[in-house]
Amino acid sequence: SSGLAPRLTARGYVVSVIRKLRKVDLFDYKSAQKHLLVERTEFPSAVVNITMAYLYHEEPPKSFGINFNALTEGTRLDVRRKDGWWAEGLVLSVSGTESLEVEFKTNENETIQERIKPSEKYRLAPLGKFTRRRDGSSSSSRSSSIGFKLNDDVRVWRFAPATKRKWVPGVITHIIGEQLQVVYFFKKVKPYTCWFHLRSGEIVTND
């Protein structure tokens, strides 16, 4: 219907402007929205706001299916490193409902031990969910047909800083198997570089 055309046109307009915003580091929602309303031409502000809500929707991805309080010593699981990369890990100890200590390896085969709190359970997933492909092979295998390319414009559920996580636009800078490295900005500060898994629901195309 004719009612859909302006919205789709406005969406294309906003996507093109977002690509320009990257150059001036206006990556947070309010700055981008203000910039769009200043730059808009024939599009009513309501259409721009609807489009912004679509591109920056605040609905979080689904949880990864981990019951933090049910984890016990010796449980094997997937652990997300502080740079966002998923690795196979092991629960070493549990301190009631307050925290648990996990162990996992880096890409350089270095063993890391960290204490994770319930508020950080987004860093935990059932064993193999993000470290194994559906065919059972390693998720970090370099051969992959994942549908993303280097330099693609994407939206990610911001991994860092972890407070008030939200959707932000970014660019894919590296791909290893099903894990994608993305650069994004937050409040015009230095860029953040984090890994996101293809099947996590935390990365979507921006087109």
PDB file of C-alpha atoms in Angstrom:
ATOM      1  CA  SER A   1       0.000   0.000   0.000  1.00  0.00           C
ATOM      2  CA  SER A   2       0.996   3.643  -0.401  1.00  0.00           C
ATOM      3  CA  GLY A   3       1.298   3.969   3.369  1.00  0.00           C
ATOM      4  CA  LEU A   4       4.324   1.650   3.421  1.00  0.00           C
ATOM      5  CA  ALA A   5       6.391   3.435   0.789  1.00  0.00           C
ATOM      6  CA  PRO A   6       7.417   6.465   2.872  1.00  0.00           C
ATOM      7  CA  ARG A   7       8.453   4.250   5.775  1.00  0.00           C
ATOM      8  CA  LEU A   8      10.644   2.078   3.553  1.00  0.00           C
ATOM      9  CA  THR A   9      12.083   5.133   1.856  1.00  0.00           C
ATOM     10  CA  ALA A  10      12.777   6.728   5.220  1.00  0.00           C
ATOM     11  CA  ARG A  11      14.470   3.541   6.392  1.00  0.00           C
ATOM     12  CA  GLY A  12      16.843   3.663   3.438  1.00  0.00           C
ATOM     13  CA  TYR A  13      17.479   7.306   4.187  1.00  0.00           C
ATOM     14  CA  VAL A  14      18.293   6.571   7.827  1.00  0.00           C
ATOM     15  CA  VAL A  15      20.617   3.706   6.893  1.00  0.00           C
ATOM     16  CA  SER A  16      22.538   6.029   4.558  1.00  0.00           C
ATOM     17  CA  VAL A  17      22.772   8.674   7.277  1.00  0.00           C
ATOM     18  CA  ILE A  18      23.960   6.102   9.827  1.00  0.00           C
ATOM     19  CA  ARG A  19      26.872   5.344   7.523  1.00  0.00           C
ATOM     20  CA  LYS A  20      27.726   9.036   7.655  1.00  0.00           C
ATOM     21  CA  LEU A  21      27.292   9.083  11.437  1.00  0.00           C
ATOM     22  CA  ARG A  22      30.075   6.536  11.784  1.00  0.00           C
ATOM     23  CA  LYS A  23      32.506   9.083  10.383  1.00  0.00           C
ATOM     24  CA  VAL A  24      31.646  11.606  13.108  1.00  0.00           C
ATOM     25  CA  ASP A  25      31.223   8.991  15.881  1.00  0.00           C
ATOM     26  CA  LEU A  26      27.543   9.813  16.514  1.00  0.00           C
ATOM     27  CA  PHE A  27      26.682   6.257  17.456  1.00  0.00           C
ATOM     28  CA  ASP A  28      24.431   6.685  20.479  1.00  0.00           C
ATOM     29  CA  TYR A  29      20.688   6.840  19.957  1.00  0.00           C
ATOM     30  CA  LYS A  30      19.987  10.423  21.090  1.00  0.00           C
ATOM     31  CA  SER A  31      22.811  11.982  19.080  1.00  0.00           C
ATOM     32  CA  ALA A  32      21.858  10.036  15.961  1.00  0.00           C
ATOM     33  CA  GLN A  33      18.180  10.926  16.349  1.00  0.00           C
ATOM     34  CA  LYS A  34      18.983  14.620  16.821  1.00  0.00           C
ATOM     35  CA  HIS A  35      21.252  14.580  13.797  1.00  0.00           C
ATOM     36  CA  LEU A  36      18.562  12.936  11.673  1.00  0.00           C
ATOM     37  CA  LEU A  37      15.892  15.430  12.664  1.00  0.00           C
ATOM     38  CA  VAL A  38      18.220  18.283  11.755  1.00  0.00           C
ATOM     39  CA  GLU A  39      19.232  16.691   8.455  1.00  0.00           C
ATOM     40  CA  ARG A  40      15.803  15.400   7.385  1.00  0.00           C
ATOM     41  CA  THR A  41      14.184  16.947   4.338  1.00  0.00           C
ATOM     42  CA  GLU A  42      10.856  15.638   3.084  1.00  0.00           C
ATOM     43  CA  PHE A  43      10.364  13.041   5.821  1.00  0.00           C
ATOM     44  CA  PRO A  44       8.068  13.889   8.751  1.00  0.00           C
ATOM     45  CA  SER A  45       9.676  13.538  12.172  1.00  0.00           C
ATOM     46  CA  ALA A  46       7.216  10.771  13.050  1.00  0.00           C
ATOM     47  CA  VAL A  47       8.478   8.646  10.150  1.00  0.00           C
ATOM     48  CA  VAL A  48      12.086   9.240  11.158  1.00  0.00           C
ATOM     49  CA  ASN A  49      11.283   8.303  14.776  1.00  0.00           C
ATOM     50  CA  ILE A  50       9.561   5.092  13.681  1.00  0.00           C
ATOM     51  CA  THR A  51      12.564   4.222  11.537  1.00  0.00           C
ATOM     52  CA  MET A  52      14.971   4.974  14.379  1.00  0.00           C
ATOM     53  CA  ALA A  53      12.936   2.745  16.676  1.00  0.00           C
ATOM     54  CA  TYR A  54      13.219  -0.031  14.101  1.00  0.00           C
ATOM     55  CA  LEU A  55      16.969   0.349  13.634  1.00  0.00           C
ATOM     56  CA  TYR A  56      17.752   0.832  17.316  1.00  0.00           C
ATOM     57  CA  HIS A  57      15.018  -1.252  18.906  1.00  0.00           C
ATOM     58  CA  GLU A  58      15.632  -1.955  22.567  1.00  0.00           C
ATOM     59  CA  GLU A  59      14.184  -5.469  22.663  1.00  0.00           C
ATOM     60  CA  PRO A  60      17.051  -7.644  23.979  1.00  0.00           C
ATOM     61  CA  PRO A  61      18.001 -10.962  22.368  1.00  0.00           C
ATOM     62  CA  LYS A  62      16.712 -14.163  23.927  1.00  0.00           C
ATOM     63  CA  SER A  63      18.698 -15.572  26.844  1.00  0.00           C
ATOM     64  CA  PHE A  64      21.176 -18.365  26.166  1.00  0.00           C
ATOM     65  CA  GLY A  65      19.375 -20.912  28.334  1.00  0.00           C
ATOM     66  CA  ILE A  66      21.666 -20.993  31.366  1.00  0.00           C
ATOM     67  CA  ASN A  67      20.246 -21.369  34.897  1.00  0.00           C
ATOM     68  CA  PHE A  68      23.009 -19.702  36.889  1.00  0.00           C
ATOM     69  CA  ASN A  69      21.854 -21.086  40.255  1.00  0.00           C
ATOM     70  CA  ALA A  70      21.792 -24.644  38.904  1.00  0.00           C
ATOM     71  CA  LEU A  71      25.457 -24.680  37.877  1.00  0.00           C
ATOM     72  CA  THR A  72      27.710 -26.920  39.932  1.00  0.00           C
ATOM     73  CA  GLU A  73      31.416 -27.590  40.240  1.00  0.00           C
ATOM     74  CA  GLY A  74      32.675 -29.592  37.265  1.00  0.00           C
ATOM     75  CA  THR A  75      29.990 -28.383  34.839  1.00  0.00           C
ATOM     76  CA  ARG A  76      31.342 -27.895  31.332  1.00  0.00           C
ATOM     77  CA  LEU A  77      29.883 -24.960  29.435  1.00  0.00           C
ATOM     78  CA  ASP A  78      30.579 -22.211  26.927  1.00  0.00           C
ATOM     79  CA  VAL A  79      32.162 -19.086  28.432  1.00  0.00           C
ATOM     80  CA  ARG A  80      32.423 -15.690  26.792  1.00  0.00           C
ATOM     81  CA  ARG A  81      35.753 -13.978  27.255  1.00  0.00           C
ATOM     82  CA  LYS A  82      35.968 -10.270  28.032  1.00  0.00           C
ATOM     83  CA  ASP A  83      36.592  -9.560  24.341  1.00  0.00           C
ATOM     84  CA  GLY A  84      33.354 -11.360  23.437  1.00  0.00           C
ATOM     85  CA  TRP A  85      34.927 -14.557  22.046  1.00  0.00           C
ATOM     86  CA  TRP A  86      33.185 -17.812  23.029  1.00  0.00           C
ATOM     87  CA  ALA A  87      35.359 -20.659  24.373  1.00  0.00           C
ATOM     88  CA  GLU A  88      34.710 -23.989  26.056  1.00  0.00           C
ATOM     89  CA  GLY A  89      35.051 -23.703  29.824  1.00  0.00           C
ATOM     90  CA  LEU A  90      34.687 -25.464  33.153  1.00  0.00           C
ATOM     91  CA  VAL A  91      33.108 -24.425  36.460  1.00  0.00           C
ATOM     92  CA  LEU A  92      35.843 -24.759  39.085  1.00  0.00           C
ATOM     93  CA  SER A  93      33.881 -23.671  42.153  1.00  0.00           C
ATOM     94  CA  VAL A  94      30.545 -22.156  43.186  1.00  0.00           C
ATOM     95  CA  SER A  95      30.046 -19.586  45.953  1.00  0.00           C
ATOM     96  CA  GLY A  96      26.372 -20.075  46.690  1.00  0.00           C
ATOM     97  CA  THR A  97      24.290 -17.755  44.532  1.00  0.00           C
ATOM     98  CA  GLU A  98      26.901 -14.989  44.656  1.00  0.00           C
ATOM     99  CA  SER A  99      29.391 -16.076  41.991  1.00  0.00           C
ATOM    100  CA  LEU A 100      31.204 -18.959  40.385  1.00  0.00           C
ATOM    101  CA  GLU A 101      34.765 -19.461  39.204  1.00  0.00           C
ATOM    102  CA  VAL A 102      35.261 -20.649  35.638  1.00  0.00           C
ATOM    103  CA  GLU A 103      38.279 -21.715  33.624  1.00  0.00           C
ATOM    104  CA  PHE A 104      38.747 -21.450  29.869  1.00  0.00           C
ATOM    105  CA  LYS A 105      41.509 -21.079  27.300  1.00  0.00           C
ATOM    106  CA  THR A 106      42.473 -18.191  25.038  1.00  0.00           C
ATOM    107  CA  ASN A 107      43.282 -18.538  21.346  1.00  0.00           C
ATOM    108  CA  GLU A 108      46.942 -18.729  22.408  1.00  0.00           C
ATOM    109  CA  ASN A 109      46.068 -21.765  24.587  1.00  0.00           C
ATOM    110  CA  GLU A 110      46.598 -19.774  27.781  1.00  0.00           C
ATOM    111  CA  THR A 111      44.402 -20.915  30.657  1.00  0.00           C
ATOM    112  CA  ILE A 112      42.325 -18.141  32.246  1.00  0.00           C
ATOM    113  CA  GLN A 113      40.366 -18.291  35.508  1.00  0.00           C
ATOM    114  CA  GLU A 114      37.670 -15.723  36.223  1.00  0.00           C
ATOM    115  CA  ARG A 115      34.899 -15.178  38.752  1.00  0.00           C
ATOM    116  CA  ILE A 116      31.495 -14.521  37.185  1.00  0.00           C
ATOM    117  CA  LYS A 117      28.482 -13.033  38.960  1.00  0.00           C
ATOM    118  CA  PRO A 118      24.792 -13.720  38.201  1.00  0.00           C
ATOM    119  CA  SER A 119      24.582 -10.307  36.502  1.00  0.00           C
ATOM    120  CA  GLU A 120      27.140 -11.596  33.987  1.00  0.00           C
ATOM    121  CA  LYS A 121      25.304 -14.764  33.029  1.00  0.00           C
ATOM    122  CA  TYR A 122      25.131 -13.437  29.457  1.00  0.00           C
ATOM    123  CA  ARG A 123      28.738 -14.682  29.323  1.00  0.00           C
ATOM    124  CA  LEU A 124      27.617 -18.283  29.867  1.00  0.00           C
ATOM    125  CA  ALA A 125      25.843 -20.753  27.589  1.00  0.00           C
ATOM    126  CA  PRO A 126      25.276 -24.525  27.438  1.00  0.00           C
ATOM    127  CA  LEU A 127      28.321 -26.461  26.259  1.00  0.00           C
ATOM    128  CA  GLY A 128      28.649 -26.343  22.482  1.00  0.00           C
ATOM    129  CA  LYS A 129      25.955 -23.728  21.876  1.00  0.00           C
ATOM    130  CA  PHE A 130      28.491 -21.238  20.513  1.00  0.00           C
ATOM    131  CA  THR A 131      31.702 -23.287  20.388  1.00  0.00           C
ATOM    132  CA  ARG A 132      30.388 -26.046  18.114  1.00  0.00           C
ATOM    133  CA  ARG A 133      28.625 -25.848  14.787  1.00  0.00           C
ATOM    134  CA  ARG A 134      25.390 -27.677  14.225  1.00  0.00           C
ATOM    135  CA  ASP A 135      27.362 -30.396  12.396  1.00  0.00           C
ATOM    136  CA  GLY A 136      29.557 -30.825  15.500  1.00  0.00           C
ATOM    137  CA  SER A 137      32.686 -29.155  14.117  1.00  0.00           C
ATOM    138  CA  SER A 138      34.450 -26.304  15.878  1.00  0.00           C
ATOM    139  CA  SER A 139      32.727 -22.924  15.703  1.00  0.00           C
ATOM    140  CA  SER A 140      36.123 -21.300  15.117  1.00  0.00           C
ATOM    141  CA  SER A 141      36.811 -23.301  11.947  1.00  0.00           C
ATOM    142  CA  ARG A 142      37.882 -20.810   9.308  1.00  0.00           C
ATOM    143  CA  SER A 143      35.693 -22.230   6.543  1.00  0.00           C
ATOM    144  CA  SER A 144      32.180 -20.886   6.819  1.00  0.00           C
ATOM    145  CA  SER A 145      29.212 -19.697   4.766  1.00  0.00           C
ATOM    146  CA  ILE A 146      27.625 -17.456   7.353  1.00  0.00           C
ATOM    147  CA  GLY A 147      26.098 -14.785   5.148  1.00  0.00           C
ATOM    148  CA  PHE A 148      28.171 -11.920   6.584  1.00  0.00           C
ATOM    149  CA  LYS A 149      31.122 -10.208   4.931  1.00  0.00           C
ATOM    150  CA  LEU A 150      33.968  -7.994   6.065  1.00  0.00           C
ATOM    151  CA  ASN A 151      32.950  -4.324   6.289  1.00  0.00           C
ATOM    152  CA  ASP A 152      29.237  -5.181   6.458  1.00  0.00           C
ATOM    153  CA  ASP A 153      27.105  -2.661   8.349  1.00  0.00           C
ATOM    154  CA  VAL A 154      25.459  -4.460  11.259  1.00  0.00           C
ATOM    155  CA  ARG A 155      23.681  -3.824  14.540  1.00  0.00           C
ATOM    156  CA  VAL A 156      24.950  -5.529  17.685  1.00  0.00           C
ATOM    157  CA  TRP A 157      23.649  -5.919  21.222  1.00  0.00           C
ATOM    158  CA  ARG A 158      26.488  -4.022  22.852  1.00  0.00           C
ATOM    159  CA  PHE A 159      28.781  -6.318  24.857  1.00  0.00           C
ATOM    160  CA  ALA A 160      30.918  -3.588  26.417  1.00  0.00           C
ATOM    161  CA  PRO A 161      30.409  -1.495  28.347  1.00  0.00           C
ATOM    162  CA  ALA A 162      28.046  -4.003  29.928  1.00  0.00           C
ATOM    163  CA  THR A 163      25.892  -1.489  31.812  1.00  0.00           C
ATOM    164  CA  LYS A 164      22.628  -0.617  30.088  1.00  0.00           C
ATOM    165  CA  ARG A 165      23.271  -2.853  27.098  1.00  0.00           C
ATOM    166  CA  LYS A 166      21.535  -1.675  23.932  1.00  0.00           C
ATOM    167  CA  TRP A 167      21.550  -2.052  20.160  1.00  0.00           C
ATOM    168  CA  VAL A 168      24.235  -0.025  18.404  1.00  0.00           C
ATOM    169  CA  PRO A 169      25.438   0.087  14.785  1.00  0.00           C
ATOM    170  CA  GLY A 170      28.842  -1.269  13.915  1.00  0.00           C
ATOM    171  CA  VAL A 171      31.065  -2.703  11.203  1.00  0.00           C
ATOM    172  CA  ILE A 172      32.442  -6.248  10.815  1.00  0.00           C
ATOM    173  CA  THR A 173      36.235  -6.142  10.870  1.00  0.00           C
ATOM    174  CA  HIS A 174      37.194  -9.825  11.159  1.00  0.00           C
ATOM    175  CA  ILE A 175      35.515 -13.220  10.724  1.00  0.00           C
ATOM    176  CA  ILE A 176      36.641 -16.569  12.104  1.00  0.00           C
ATOM    177  CA  GLY A 177      34.118 -19.311  11.453  1.00  0.00           C
ATOM    178  CA  GLU A 178      30.852 -18.320  13.110  1.00  0.00           C
ATOM    179  CA  GLN A 179      32.376 -15.631  15.317  1.00  0.00           C
ATOM    180  CA  LEU A 180      32.475 -12.079  14.005  1.00  0.00           C
ATOM    181  CA  GLN A 181      34.570  -9.198  15.296  1.00  0.00           C
ATOM    182  CA  VAL A 182      32.728  -5.871  15.231  1.00  0.00           C
ATOM    183  CA  VAL A 183      33.877  -2.310  15.863  1.00  0.00           C
ATOM    184  CA  TYR A 184      31.292   0.074  17.317  1.00  0.00           C
ATOM    185  CA  PHE A 185      31.274   3.352  19.202  1.00  0.00           C
ATOM    186  CA  PHE A 186      29.548   4.451  22.395  1.00  0.00           C
ATOM    187  CA  LYS A 187      28.996   8.099  23.319  1.00  0.00           C
ATOM    188  CA  LYS A 188      31.674   9.305  20.922  1.00  0.00           C
ATOM    189  CA  VAL A 189      34.496   7.721  22.905  1.00  0.00           C
ATOM    190  CA  LYS A 190      37.161   5.375  21.560  1.00  0.00           C
ATOM    191  CA  PRO A 191      35.833   2.480  19.475  1.00  0.00           C
ATOM    192  CA  TYR A 192      35.028  -0.851  21.100  1.00  0.00           C
ATOM    193  CA  THR A 193      36.102  -4.075  19.407  1.00  0.00           C
ATOM    194  CA  CYS A 194      34.190  -7.215  20.434  1.00  0.00           C
ATOM    195  CA  TRP A 195      33.335 -10.642  19.077  1.00  0.00           C
ATOM    196  CA  PHE A 196      29.744 -11.739  18.429  1.00  0.00           C
ATOM    197  CA  HIS A 197      28.481 -15.175  17.501  1.00  0.00           C
ATOM    198  CA  LEU A 198      26.418 -15.611  14.362  1.00  0.00           C
ATOM    199  CA  ARG A 199      23.670 -17.554  16.181  1.00  0.00           C
ATOM    200  CA  SER A 200      23.587 -15.518  19.393  1.00  0.00           C
ATOM    201  CA  GLY A 201      20.847 -13.133  18.270  1.00  0.00           C
ATOM    202  CA  GLU A 202      23.207 -10.296  19.240  1.00  0.00           C
ATOM    203  CA  ILE A 203      24.204  -9.371  15.683  1.00  0.00           C
ATOM    204  CA  VAL A 204      21.896  -8.600  12.763  1.00  0.00           C
ATOM    205  CA  THR A 205      22.361  -7.048   9.341  1.00  0.00           C
ATOM    206  CA  ASN A 206      21.654  -3.350   8.985  1.00  0.00           C
ATOM    207  CA  ASP A 207      20.247  -3.513   5.462  1.00  0.00           C
TER     208      ASP A 207
END
